[in-house]
Short mmCIF file of C-alpha atoms in Angstrom, two decimals:
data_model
loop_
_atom_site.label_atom_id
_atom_site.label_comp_id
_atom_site.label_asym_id
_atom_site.label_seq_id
_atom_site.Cartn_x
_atom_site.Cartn_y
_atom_site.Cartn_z
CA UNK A 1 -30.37 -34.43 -7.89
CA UNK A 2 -29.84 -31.62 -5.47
CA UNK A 3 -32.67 -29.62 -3.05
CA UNK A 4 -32.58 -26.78 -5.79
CA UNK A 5 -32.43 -28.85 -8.67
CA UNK A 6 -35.84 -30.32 -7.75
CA UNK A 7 -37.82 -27.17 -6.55
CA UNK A 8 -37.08 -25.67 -9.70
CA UNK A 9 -38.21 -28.90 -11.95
CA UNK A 10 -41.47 -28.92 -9.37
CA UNK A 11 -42.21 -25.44 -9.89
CA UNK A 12 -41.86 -25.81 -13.56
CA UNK A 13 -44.44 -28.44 -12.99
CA UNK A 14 -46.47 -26.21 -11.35
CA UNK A 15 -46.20 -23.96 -13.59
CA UNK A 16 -45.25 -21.10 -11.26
CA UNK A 17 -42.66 -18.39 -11.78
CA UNK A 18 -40.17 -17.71 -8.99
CA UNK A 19 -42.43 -14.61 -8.32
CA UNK A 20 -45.64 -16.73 -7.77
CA UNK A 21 -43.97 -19.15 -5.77
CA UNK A 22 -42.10 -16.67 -3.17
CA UNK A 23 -45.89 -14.97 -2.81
CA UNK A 24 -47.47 -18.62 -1.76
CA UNK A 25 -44.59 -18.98 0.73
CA UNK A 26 -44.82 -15.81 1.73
CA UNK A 27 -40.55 -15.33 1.13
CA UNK A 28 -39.62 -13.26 -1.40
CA UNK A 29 -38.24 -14.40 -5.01
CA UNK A 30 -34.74 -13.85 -4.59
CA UNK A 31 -34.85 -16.18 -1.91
CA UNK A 32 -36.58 -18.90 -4.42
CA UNK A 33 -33.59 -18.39 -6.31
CA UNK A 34 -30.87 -18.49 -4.23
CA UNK A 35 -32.69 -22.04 -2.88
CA UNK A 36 -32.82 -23.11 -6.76
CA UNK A 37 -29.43 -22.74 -6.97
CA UNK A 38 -28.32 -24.63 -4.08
CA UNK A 39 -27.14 -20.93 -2.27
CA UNK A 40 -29.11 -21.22 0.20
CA UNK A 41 -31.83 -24.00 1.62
CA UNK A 42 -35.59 -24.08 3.03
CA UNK A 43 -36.88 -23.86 6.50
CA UNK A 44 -38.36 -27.48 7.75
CA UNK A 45 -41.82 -24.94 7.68
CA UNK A 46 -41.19 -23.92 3.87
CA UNK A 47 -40.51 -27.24 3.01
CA UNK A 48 -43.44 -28.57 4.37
CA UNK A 49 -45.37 -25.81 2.82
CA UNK A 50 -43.39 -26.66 -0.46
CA UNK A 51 -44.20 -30.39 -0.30
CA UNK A 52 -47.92 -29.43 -0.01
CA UNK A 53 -47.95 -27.18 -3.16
CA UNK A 54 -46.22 -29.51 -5.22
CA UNK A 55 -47.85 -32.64 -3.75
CA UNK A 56 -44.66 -34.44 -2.77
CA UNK A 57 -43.47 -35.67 0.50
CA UNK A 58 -40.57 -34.19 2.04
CA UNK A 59 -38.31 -37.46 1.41
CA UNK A 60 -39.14 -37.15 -2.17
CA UNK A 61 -38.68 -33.24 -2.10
CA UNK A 62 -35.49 -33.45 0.23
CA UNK A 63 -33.77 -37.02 -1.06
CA UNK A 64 -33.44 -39.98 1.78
CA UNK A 65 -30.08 -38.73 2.51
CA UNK A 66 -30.00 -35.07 2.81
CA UNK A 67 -27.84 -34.22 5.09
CA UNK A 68 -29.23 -30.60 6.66
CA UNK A 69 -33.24 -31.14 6.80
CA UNK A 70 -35.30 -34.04 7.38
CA UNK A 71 -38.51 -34.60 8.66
CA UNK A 72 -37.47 -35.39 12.09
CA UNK A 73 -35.72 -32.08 12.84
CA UNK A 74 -38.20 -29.57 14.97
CA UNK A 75 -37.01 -25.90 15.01
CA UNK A 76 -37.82 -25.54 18.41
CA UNK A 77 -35.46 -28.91 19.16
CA UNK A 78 -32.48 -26.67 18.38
CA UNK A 79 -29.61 -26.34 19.96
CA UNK A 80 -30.15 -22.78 21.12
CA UNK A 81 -31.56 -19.83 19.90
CA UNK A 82 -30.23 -16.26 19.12
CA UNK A 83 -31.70 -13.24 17.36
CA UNK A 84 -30.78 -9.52 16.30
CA UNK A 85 -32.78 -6.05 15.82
CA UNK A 86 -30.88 -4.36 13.29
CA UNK A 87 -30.34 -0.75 13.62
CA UNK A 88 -27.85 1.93 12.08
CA UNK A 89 -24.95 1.73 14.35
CA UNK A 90 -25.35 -2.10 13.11
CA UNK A 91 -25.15 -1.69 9.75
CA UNK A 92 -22.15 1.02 10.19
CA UNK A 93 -20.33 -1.90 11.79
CA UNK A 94 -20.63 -4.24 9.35
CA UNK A 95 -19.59 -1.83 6.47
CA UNK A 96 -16.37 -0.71 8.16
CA UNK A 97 -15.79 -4.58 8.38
CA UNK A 98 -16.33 -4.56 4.73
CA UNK A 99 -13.59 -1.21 4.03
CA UNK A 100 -11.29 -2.04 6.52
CA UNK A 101 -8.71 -2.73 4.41
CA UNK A 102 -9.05 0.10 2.04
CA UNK A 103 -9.00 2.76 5.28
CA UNK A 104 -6.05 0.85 6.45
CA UNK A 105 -4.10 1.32 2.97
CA UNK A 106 -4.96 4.55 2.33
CA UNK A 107 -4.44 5.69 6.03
CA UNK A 108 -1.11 4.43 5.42
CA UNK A 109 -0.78 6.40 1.51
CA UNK A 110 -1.40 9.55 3.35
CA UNK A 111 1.77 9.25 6.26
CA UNK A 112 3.67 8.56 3.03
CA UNK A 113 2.80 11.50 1.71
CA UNK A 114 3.47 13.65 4.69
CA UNK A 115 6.83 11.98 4.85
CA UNK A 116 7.61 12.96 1.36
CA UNK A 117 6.21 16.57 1.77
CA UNK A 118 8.36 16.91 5.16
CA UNK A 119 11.48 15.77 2.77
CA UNK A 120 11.27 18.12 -0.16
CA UNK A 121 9.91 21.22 2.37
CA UNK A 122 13.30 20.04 4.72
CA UNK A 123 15.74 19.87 1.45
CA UNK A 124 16.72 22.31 -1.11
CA UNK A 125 14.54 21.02 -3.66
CA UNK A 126 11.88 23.27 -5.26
CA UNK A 127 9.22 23.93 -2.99
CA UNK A 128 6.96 23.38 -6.18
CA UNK A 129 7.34 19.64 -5.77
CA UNK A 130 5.68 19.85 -2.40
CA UNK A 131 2.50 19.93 -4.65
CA UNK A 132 2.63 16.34 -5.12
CA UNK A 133 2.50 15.35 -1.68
CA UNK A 134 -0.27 17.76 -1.19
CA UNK A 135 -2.75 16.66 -3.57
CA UNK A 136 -2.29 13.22 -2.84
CA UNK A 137 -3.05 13.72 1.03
CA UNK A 138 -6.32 15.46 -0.70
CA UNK A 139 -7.11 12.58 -2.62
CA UNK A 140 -6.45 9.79 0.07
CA UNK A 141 -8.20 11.92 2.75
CA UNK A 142 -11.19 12.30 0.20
CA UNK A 143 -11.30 8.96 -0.71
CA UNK A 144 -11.56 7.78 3.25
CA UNK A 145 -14.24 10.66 3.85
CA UNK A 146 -16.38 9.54 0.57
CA UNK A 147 -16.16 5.74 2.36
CA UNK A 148 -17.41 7.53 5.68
CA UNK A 149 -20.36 9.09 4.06
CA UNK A 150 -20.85 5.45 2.30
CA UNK A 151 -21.23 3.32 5.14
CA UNK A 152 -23.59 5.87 6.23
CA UNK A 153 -25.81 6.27 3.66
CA UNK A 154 -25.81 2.41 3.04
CA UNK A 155 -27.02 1.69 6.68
CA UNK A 156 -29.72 4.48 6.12
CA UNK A 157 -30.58 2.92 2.97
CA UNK A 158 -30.67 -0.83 4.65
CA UNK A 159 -33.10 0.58 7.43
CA UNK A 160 -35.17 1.77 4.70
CA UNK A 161 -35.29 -1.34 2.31
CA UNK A 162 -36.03 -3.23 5.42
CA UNK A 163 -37.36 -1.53 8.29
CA UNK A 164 -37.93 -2.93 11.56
CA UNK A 165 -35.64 -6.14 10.69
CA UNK A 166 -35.39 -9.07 12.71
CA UNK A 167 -33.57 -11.99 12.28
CA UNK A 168 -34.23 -15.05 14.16
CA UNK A 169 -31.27 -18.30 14.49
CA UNK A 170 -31.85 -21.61 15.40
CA UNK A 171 -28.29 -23.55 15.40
CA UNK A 172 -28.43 -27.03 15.69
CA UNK A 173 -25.27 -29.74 14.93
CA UNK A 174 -24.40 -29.40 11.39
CA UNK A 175 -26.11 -26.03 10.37
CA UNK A 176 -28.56 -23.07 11.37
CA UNK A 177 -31.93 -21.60 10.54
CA UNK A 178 -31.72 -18.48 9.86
CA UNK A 179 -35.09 -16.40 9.50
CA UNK A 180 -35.32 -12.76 8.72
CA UNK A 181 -38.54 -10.78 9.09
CA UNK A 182 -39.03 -6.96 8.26
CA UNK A 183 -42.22 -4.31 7.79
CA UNK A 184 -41.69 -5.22 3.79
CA UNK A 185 -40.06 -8.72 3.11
CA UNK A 186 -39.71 -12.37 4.94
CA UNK A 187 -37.03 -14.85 4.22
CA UNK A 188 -35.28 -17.87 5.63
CA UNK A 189 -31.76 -19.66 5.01
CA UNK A 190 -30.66 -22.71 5.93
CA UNK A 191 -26.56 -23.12 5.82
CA UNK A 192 -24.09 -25.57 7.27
CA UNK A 193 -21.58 -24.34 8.90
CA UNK A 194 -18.99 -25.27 6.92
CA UNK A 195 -20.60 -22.67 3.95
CA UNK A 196 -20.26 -19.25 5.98
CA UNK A 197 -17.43 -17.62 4.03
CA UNK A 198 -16.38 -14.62 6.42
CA UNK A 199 -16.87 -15.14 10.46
CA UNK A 200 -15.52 -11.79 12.30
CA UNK A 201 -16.46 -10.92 16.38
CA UNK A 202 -16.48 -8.23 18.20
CA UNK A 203 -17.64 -8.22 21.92
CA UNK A 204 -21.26 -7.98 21.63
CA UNK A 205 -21.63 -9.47 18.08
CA UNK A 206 -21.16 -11.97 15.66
CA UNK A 207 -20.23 -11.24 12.23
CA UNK A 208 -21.17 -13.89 9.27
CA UNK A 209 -21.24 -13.82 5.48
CA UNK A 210 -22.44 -16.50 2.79
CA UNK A 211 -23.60 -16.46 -0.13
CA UNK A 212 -23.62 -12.85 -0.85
CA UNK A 213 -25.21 -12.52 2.37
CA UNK A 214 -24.63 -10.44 5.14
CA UNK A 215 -26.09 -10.84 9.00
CA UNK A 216 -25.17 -10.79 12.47
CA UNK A 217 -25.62 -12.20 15.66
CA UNK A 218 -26.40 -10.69 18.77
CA UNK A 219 -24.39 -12.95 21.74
CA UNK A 220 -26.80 -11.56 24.54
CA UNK A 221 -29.62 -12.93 23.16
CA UNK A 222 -27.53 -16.47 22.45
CA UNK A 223 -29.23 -17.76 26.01
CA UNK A 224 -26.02 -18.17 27.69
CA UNK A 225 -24.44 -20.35 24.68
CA UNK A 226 -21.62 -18.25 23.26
CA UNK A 227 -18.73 -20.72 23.59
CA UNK A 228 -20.89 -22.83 22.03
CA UNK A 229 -21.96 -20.64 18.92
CA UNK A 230 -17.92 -20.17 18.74
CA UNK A 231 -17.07 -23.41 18.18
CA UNK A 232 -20.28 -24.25 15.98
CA UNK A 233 -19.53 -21.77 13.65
CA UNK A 234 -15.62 -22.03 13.86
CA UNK A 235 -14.47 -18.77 15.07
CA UNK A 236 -10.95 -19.18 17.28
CA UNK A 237 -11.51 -18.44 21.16
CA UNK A 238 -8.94 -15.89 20.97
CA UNK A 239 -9.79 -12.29 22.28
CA UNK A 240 -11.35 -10.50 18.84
CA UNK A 241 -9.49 -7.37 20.11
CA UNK A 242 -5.98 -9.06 19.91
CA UNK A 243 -6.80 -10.48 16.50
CA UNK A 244 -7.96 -7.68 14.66
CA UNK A 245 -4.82 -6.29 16.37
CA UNK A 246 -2.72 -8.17 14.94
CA UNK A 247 -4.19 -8.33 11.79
CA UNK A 248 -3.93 -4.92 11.57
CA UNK A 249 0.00 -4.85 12.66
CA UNK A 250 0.24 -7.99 9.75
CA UNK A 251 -1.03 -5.49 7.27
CA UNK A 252 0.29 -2.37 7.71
CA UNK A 253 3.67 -4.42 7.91
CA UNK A 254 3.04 -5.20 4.64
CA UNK A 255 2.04 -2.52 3.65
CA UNK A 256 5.30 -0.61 5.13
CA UNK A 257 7.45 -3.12 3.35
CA UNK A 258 6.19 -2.72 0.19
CA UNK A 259 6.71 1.13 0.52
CA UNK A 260 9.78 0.33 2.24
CA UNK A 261 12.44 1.58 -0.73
CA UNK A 262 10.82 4.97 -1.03
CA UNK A 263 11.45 5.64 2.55
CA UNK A 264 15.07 4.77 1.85
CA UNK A 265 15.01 6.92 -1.80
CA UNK A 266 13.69 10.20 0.57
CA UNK A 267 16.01 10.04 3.08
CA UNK A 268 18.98 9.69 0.72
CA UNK A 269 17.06 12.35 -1.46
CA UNK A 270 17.28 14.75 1.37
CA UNK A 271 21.13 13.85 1.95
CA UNK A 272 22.19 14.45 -1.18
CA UNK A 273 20.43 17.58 -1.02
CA UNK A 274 21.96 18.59 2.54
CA UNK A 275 25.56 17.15 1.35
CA UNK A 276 27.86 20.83 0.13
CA UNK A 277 27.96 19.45 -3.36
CA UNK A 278 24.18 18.02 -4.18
CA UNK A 279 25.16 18.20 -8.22
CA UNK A 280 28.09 16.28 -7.96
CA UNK A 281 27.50 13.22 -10.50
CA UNK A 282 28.01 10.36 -7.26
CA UNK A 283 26.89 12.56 -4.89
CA UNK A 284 23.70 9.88 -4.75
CA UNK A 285 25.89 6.90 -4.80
CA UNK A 286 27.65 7.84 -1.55
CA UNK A 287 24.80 7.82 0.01
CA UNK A 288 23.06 4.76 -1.42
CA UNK A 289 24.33 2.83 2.16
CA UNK A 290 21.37 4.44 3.62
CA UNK A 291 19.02 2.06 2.18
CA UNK A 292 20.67 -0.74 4.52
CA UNK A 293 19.07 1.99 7.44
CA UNK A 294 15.46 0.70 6.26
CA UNK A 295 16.27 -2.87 5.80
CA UNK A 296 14.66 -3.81 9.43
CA UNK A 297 11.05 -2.60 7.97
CA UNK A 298 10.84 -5.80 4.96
CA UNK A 299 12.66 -7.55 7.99
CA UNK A 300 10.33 -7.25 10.61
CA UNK A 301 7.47 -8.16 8.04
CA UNK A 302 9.58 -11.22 7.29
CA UNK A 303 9.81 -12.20 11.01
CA UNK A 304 5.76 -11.39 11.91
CA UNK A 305 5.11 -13.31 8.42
CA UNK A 306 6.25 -16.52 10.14
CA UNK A 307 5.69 -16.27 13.89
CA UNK A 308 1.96 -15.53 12.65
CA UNK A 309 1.85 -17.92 9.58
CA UNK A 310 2.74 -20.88 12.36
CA UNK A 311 -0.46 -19.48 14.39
CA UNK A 312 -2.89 -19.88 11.33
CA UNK A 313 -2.78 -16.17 10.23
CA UNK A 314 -3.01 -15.73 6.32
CA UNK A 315 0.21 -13.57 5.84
CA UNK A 316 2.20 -15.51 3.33
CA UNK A 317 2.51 -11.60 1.77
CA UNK A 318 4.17 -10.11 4.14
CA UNK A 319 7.34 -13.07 3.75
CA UNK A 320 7.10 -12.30 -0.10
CA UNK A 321 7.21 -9.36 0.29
CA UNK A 322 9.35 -8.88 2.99
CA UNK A 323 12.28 -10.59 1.44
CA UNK A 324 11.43 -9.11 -2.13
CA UNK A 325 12.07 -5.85 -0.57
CA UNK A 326 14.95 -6.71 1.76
CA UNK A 327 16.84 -8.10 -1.30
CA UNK A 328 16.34 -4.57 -3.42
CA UNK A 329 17.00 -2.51 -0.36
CA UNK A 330 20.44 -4.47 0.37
CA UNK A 331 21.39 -4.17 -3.44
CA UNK A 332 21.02 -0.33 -3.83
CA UNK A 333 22.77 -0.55 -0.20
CA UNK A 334 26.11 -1.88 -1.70
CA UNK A 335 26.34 0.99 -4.44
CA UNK A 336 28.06 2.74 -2.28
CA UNK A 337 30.45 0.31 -1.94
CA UNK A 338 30.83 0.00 -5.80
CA UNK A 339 31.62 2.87 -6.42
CA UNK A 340 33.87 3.83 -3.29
CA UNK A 341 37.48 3.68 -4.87
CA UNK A 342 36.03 5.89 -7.91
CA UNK A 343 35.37 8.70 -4.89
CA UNK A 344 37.69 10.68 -3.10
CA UNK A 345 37.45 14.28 -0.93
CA UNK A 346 41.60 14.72 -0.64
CA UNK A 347 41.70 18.48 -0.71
CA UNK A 348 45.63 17.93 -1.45
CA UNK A 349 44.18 17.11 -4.87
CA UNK A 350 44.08 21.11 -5.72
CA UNK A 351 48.03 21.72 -5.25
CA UNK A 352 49.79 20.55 -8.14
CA UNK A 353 46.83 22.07 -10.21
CA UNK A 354 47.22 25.42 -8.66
CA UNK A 355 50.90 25.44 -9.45
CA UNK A 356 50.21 24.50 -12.71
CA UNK A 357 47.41 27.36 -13.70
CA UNK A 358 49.40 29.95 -11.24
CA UNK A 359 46.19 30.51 -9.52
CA UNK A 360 45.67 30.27 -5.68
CA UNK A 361 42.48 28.00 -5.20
CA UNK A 362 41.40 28.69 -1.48
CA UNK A 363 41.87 25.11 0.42
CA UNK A 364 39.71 25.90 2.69
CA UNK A 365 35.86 24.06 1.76
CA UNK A 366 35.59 21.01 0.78
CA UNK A 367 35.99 18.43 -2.49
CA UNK A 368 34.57 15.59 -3.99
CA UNK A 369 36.88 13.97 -6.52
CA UNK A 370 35.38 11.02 -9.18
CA UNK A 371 38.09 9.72 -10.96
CA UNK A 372 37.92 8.34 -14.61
CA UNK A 373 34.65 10.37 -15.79
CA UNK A 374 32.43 8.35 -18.06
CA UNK A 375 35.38 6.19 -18.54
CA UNK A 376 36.76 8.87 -21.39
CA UNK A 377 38.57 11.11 -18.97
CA UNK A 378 41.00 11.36 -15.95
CA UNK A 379 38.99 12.97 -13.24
CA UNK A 380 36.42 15.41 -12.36
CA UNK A 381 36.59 17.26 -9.51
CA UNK A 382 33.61 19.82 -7.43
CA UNK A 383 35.06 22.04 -5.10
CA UNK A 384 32.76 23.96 -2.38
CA UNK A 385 35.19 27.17 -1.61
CA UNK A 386 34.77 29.24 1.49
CA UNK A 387 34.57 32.95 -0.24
CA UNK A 388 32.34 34.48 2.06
CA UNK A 389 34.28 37.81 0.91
CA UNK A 390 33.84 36.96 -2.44
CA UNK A 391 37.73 37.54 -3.28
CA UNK A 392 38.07 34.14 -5.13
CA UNK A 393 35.67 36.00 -7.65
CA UNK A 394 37.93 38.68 -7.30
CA UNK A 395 40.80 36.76 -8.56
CA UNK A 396 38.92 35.70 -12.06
CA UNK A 397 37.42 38.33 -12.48
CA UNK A 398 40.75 40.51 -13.08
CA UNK A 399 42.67 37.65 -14.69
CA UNK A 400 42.16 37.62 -18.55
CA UNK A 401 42.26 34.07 -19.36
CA UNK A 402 38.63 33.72 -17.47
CA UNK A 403 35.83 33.75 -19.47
CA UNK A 404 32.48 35.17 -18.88
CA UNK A 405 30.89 32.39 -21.39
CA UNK A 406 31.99 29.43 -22.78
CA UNK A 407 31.75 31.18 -26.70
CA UNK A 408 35.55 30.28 -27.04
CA UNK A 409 35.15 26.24 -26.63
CA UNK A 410 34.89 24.52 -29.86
CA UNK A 411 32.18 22.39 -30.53
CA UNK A 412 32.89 18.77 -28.90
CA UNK A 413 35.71 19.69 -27.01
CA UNK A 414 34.27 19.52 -23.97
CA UNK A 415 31.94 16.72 -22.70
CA UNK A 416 27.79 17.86 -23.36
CA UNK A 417 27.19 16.79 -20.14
CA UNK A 418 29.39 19.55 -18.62
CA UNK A 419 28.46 21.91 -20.74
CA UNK A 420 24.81 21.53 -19.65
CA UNK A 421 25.96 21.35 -16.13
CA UNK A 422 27.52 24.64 -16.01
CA UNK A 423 25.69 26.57 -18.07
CA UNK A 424 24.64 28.48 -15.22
CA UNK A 425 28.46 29.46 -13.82
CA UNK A 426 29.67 32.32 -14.08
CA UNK A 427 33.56 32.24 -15.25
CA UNK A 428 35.64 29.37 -17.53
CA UNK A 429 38.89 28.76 -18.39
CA UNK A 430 40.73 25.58 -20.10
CA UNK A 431 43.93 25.02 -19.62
CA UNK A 432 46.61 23.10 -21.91
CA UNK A 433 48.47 20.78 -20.04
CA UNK A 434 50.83 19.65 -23.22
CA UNK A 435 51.25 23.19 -24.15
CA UNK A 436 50.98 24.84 -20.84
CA UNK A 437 48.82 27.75 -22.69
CA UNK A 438 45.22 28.95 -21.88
CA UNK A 439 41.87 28.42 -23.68
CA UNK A 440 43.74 25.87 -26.41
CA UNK A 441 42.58 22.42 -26.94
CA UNK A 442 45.22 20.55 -28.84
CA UNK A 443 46.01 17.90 -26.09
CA UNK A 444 45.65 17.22 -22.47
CA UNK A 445 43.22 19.93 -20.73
CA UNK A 446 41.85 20.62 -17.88
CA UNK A 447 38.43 22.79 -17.70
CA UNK A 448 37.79 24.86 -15.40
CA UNK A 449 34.05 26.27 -14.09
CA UNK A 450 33.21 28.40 -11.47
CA UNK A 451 29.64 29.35 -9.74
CA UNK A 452 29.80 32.78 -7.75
CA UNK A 453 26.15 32.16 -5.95
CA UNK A 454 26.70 28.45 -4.95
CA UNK A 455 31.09 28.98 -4.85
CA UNK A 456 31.49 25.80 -6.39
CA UNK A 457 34.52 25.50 -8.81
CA UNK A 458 34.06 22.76 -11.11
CA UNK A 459 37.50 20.96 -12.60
CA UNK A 460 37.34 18.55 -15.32
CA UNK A 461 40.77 16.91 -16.33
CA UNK A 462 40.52 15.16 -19.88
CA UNK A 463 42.89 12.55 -21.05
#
């Protein structure tokens, strides 16, 4: 039977509640409990006081064999001694320990943003996307202020609940006392060393948690014994700085890998955007090789993952991660290569078609060509003209076979998807290539659209 099986079966004896038994001991009753359930174990003085209330000897309180506490150990045989006064600045450490991560992550959110918010203000998209950037900076950057103003008013509140703490540490082989002592409440914890959950440093102190427990040790009052505390408690020798360094380049590695393919959707976002024909229906295929641009990011997470997995560093994620990434990244990368011998910018493409419609199309601009459209027709074609003087206009607008709407198509003639995308052009023509007649549809056409504002002439041949 364990430590905390038999207190509790003695104080049931007793007839005490947790309550009346903390007040004898002069501990309070959450500390009864956490001993009860084997969280957390007796000083050698509260189990002597403990043996004497329940009229038992230690051995029979404690077991022949326990292994932390036994009647021989003395508190003041220890090993060393150590202590800590808690104040604010304290307690602000230990809760930006606790939110580190969340900072980091959300630090991180918020350059995401402003890289987002930089694309769409730097393309030609609506400005009224930018809004989404915006109010997501406002919500990370609220988010990290709210945490600010937590830590805070948690340390204020710990000074309150427990003014004037001090916490005494004996350390001794194979665990430590730990005693804690305020205006208000008195408690002690006995732990091996092997239970302490989370063990952080810093250059003056010594983070620990157990148990649900938080403390700290001071290493100037440690009498000259900090290598030996380190290696007690387990932490590695290595500078602190240089760790939390690199745990810090380990996560927002991560972090930047996981985010990775968003980088690589904004930049080729804003080149499509930049390129002279943004609607053209593979104008975001041609630049899908851009992803292979932000392929080093999962990479380099890859690479840090096992240099710093091999040094005992818990970064297994970034490897996931990092190669999970790096495999999406290089397969949105090859689109471009998929779909390379469907593209073509040949201006030379426009000659036999201006013969054929007896209609000068200015050469000068330039074309993007997709060839078999949707599979149901020969090619489409999206030509950028240089008509600064607006005399292409000119042209269409005194030749009678243009039309100022596209009223004289018949209903499925013309592929919906063309329709919709020029429904904002200005002049439209089809032209008969079995019949060699204008606006007829009986046969092989080609379909003409052309935008005055943006000069684009849009040419659809259908099989």
């Amino acid at each position: 039977m364990d430590l905390g099986d038999k207190i509790l079966e003695y104080r049931k004896k007793a007839g005490l509640s947790q309550e009346e038994l903390g007040y004898k001991l002069n501990v309070t009753r959450q500390s009864v409990s956490l001993w009860e359930n084997n969280q957390a174990q007796p000083s050698l003085e509260n189990l002597i006081a403990l043996s004497k209330i329940f009229n038992v000897s230690i051995s029979e309180l404690c077991g022949e064999n326990n292994e932390i506490i036994n009647e021989n150990d003395d508190i003041n045989g220890a090993l060393f001694k150590a202590s800590v006064n808690y104040n604010e600045q304290i307690y602000c450490n230990a809760y930006k320990s606790f939110y580190f991560k969340h900072l980091i992550i959300n630090c991180c959110a918020i350059l995401l943003s402003i890289f987002i918010l930089v694309g769409i203000l730097a393309s030609d998209t609506d400005n009224g996307f930018a809004i989404i950037p915006v109010l997501c900076i406002i919500v990370f950057v609220s988010y990290i202020l709210r945490v600010f103003n937590k830590i805070k008013k948690l340390s204020k509140d710990a000074i309150k609940l427990k003014p004037n703490l001090k916490v005494e540490y004996s350390f001794f082989d194979n665990y430590f006392v730990m005693n804690s002592k305020s205006d208000n409440s008195n408690s002690t914890y006995n732990k091996k060393y092997s239970e302490i959950q989370t063990k952080t440093q810093d250059s003056e102190y010594v983070y620990l948690t157990f148990d649900g427990v938080f403390t700290v040790i001071d290493k100037k009052t440690c009498e000259g014994h900090n290598d030996k505390l380190i290696e007690l408690i387990g932490l590695k020798r290595e500078n602190n700085s240089i760790k939390n360094k690199i745990k810090v380049l380990l996560l927002v590695s991560f972090i930047l890998s996981l985010i990775s393919i968003y980088f690589a959707l904004m930049i080729v976002a804003i080149s499509v955007n930049n390129s002279p024909l943004p609607d053209f229906p593979l104008a975001m295929a041609e630049h899908m090789w851009k992803f292979f641009i932000i392929v080093p990011i999962p990479l380099a997470s890859i690479i840090l993952g096992f240099i710093y997995l091999k040094k005992g560093y818990k970064c297994k994620k970034n490897i996931i991660a990092g190669i999970i990434m790096t495999g999406l990244l290089c397969i949105f990368g090859s689109f471009t290569g998929a779909f390379s011998d469907r593209i073509s910018h040949d201006m030379s493409y426009l000659e036999p078609i201006s013969e054929k419609i007896n209609l000068d199309i200015p050469t000068d601009g330039y074309i993007s060509i997709m060839y078999n459209f949707q599979d149901s027709g020969d090619s489409l074609a999206m030509v950028k003209i240089d008509d600064q003087n607006d005399s292409f206009a000119s042209k269409l607008d005194s030749n009678n076979n243009w039309k100022k709407d596209t009223s004289f198509i018949p209903s499925n003639e013309i592929d919906l998807y063309l329709l919709t995308m020029t429904s904002s052009y200005d002049y439209f023509m089809v032209y008969n290539l079995t019949t060699n007649s204008y606006n007829y549809f009986e046969g092989k056409t080609i379909y003409f659209a052309y935008n005055i504002e943006s000069d684009v002439l849009l040419i659809y041949c259908s099989k």
